Short mmCIF file of C-alpha atoms in Angstrom, two decimals:
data_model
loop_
_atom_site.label_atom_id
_atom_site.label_comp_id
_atom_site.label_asym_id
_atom_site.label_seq_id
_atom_site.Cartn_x
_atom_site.Cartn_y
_atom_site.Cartn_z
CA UNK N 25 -129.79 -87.61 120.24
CA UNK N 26 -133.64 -88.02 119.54
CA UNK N 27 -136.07 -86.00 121.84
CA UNK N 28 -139.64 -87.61 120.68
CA UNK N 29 -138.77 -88.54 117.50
CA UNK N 30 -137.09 -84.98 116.55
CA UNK N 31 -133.71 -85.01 116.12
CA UNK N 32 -131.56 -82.37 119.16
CA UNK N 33 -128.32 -82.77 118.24
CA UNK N 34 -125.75 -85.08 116.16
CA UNK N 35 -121.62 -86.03 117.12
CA UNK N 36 -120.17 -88.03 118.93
CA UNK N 37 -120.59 -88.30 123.04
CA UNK N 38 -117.82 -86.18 123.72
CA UNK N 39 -118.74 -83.23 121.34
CA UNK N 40 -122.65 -83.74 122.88
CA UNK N 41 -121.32 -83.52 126.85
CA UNK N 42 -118.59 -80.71 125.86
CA UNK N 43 -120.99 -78.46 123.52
CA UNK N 44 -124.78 -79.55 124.25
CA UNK N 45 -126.87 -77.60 121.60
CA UNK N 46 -130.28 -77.43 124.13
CA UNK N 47 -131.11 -77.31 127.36
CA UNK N 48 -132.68 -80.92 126.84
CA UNK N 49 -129.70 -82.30 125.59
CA UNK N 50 -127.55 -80.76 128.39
CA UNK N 51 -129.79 -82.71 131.42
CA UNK N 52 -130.42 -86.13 129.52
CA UNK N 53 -126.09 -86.06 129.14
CA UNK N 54 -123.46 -87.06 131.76
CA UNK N 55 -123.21 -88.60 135.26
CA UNK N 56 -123.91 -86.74 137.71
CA UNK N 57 -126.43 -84.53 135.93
CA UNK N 58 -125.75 -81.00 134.90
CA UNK N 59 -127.23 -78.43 137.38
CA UNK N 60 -129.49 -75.52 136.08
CA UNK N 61 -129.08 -72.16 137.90
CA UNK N 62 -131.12 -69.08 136.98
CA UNK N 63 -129.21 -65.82 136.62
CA UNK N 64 -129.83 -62.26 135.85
CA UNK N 65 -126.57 -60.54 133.96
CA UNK N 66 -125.16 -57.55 133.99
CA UNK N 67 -121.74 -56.04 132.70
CA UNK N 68 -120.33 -55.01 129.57
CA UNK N 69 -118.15 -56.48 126.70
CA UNK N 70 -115.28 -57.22 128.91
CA UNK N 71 -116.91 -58.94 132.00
CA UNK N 72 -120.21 -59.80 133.18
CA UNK N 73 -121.74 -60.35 136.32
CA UNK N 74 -124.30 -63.60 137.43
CA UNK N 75 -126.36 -62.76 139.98
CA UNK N 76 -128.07 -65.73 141.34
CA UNK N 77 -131.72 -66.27 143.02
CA UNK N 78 -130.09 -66.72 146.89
CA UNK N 79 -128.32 -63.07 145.94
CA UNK N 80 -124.76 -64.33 145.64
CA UNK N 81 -122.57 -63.47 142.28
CA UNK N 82 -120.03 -64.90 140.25
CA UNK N 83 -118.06 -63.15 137.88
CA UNK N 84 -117.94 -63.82 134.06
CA UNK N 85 -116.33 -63.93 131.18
CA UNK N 86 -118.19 -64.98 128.15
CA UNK N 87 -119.99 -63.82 124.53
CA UNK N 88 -124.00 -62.98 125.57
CA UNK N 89 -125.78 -59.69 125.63
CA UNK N 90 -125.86 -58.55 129.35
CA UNK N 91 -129.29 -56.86 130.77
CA UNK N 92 -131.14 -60.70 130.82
CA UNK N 93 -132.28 -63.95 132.45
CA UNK N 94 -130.35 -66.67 131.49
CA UNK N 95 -129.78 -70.42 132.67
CA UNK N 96 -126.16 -71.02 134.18
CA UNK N 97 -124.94 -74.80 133.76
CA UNK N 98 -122.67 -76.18 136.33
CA UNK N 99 -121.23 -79.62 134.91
CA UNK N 100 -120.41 -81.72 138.13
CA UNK N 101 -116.69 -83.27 137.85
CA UNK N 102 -115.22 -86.08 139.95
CA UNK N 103 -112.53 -84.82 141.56
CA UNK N 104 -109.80 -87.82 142.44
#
């Protein structure tokens, strides 16, 4: 995937929707578009918590230094 004329990320369109390397990649892939959701984390090794802007939290589980900002991505999926 080319983002003017610099090269974002290489595979195939599966390995690009599952694993987007940037943030550009992640909202030029898929149908519906992925949603962007600005957190601030806090936790430790085990779990983490997202707080989000509206003051509502979710509860995580995943490999990032807690004590920042970060962008959460929400990847819509049809649900049949």
């Amino acid at each position: 995937m080319l983002n003017n004329c610099r090269i974002e990320q290489i595979g195939t369109p599966m390995e690009i929707y599952s694993n987007p390397a940037t943030r550009f990649v992640a909202g030029f892939i898929g149908s519906p578009a992925m949603n962007f959701l600005k957190v601030e984390l806090s936790g430790n090794d085990e779990a983490k918590l997202a707080k989000l802007g509206d003051g509502s939290k979710i509860d995580m589980h995943i490999r990032v230094p807690a004590g920042g900002s970060y962008e959460l991505v929400s990847v819509p999926r049809l649900c049949v």
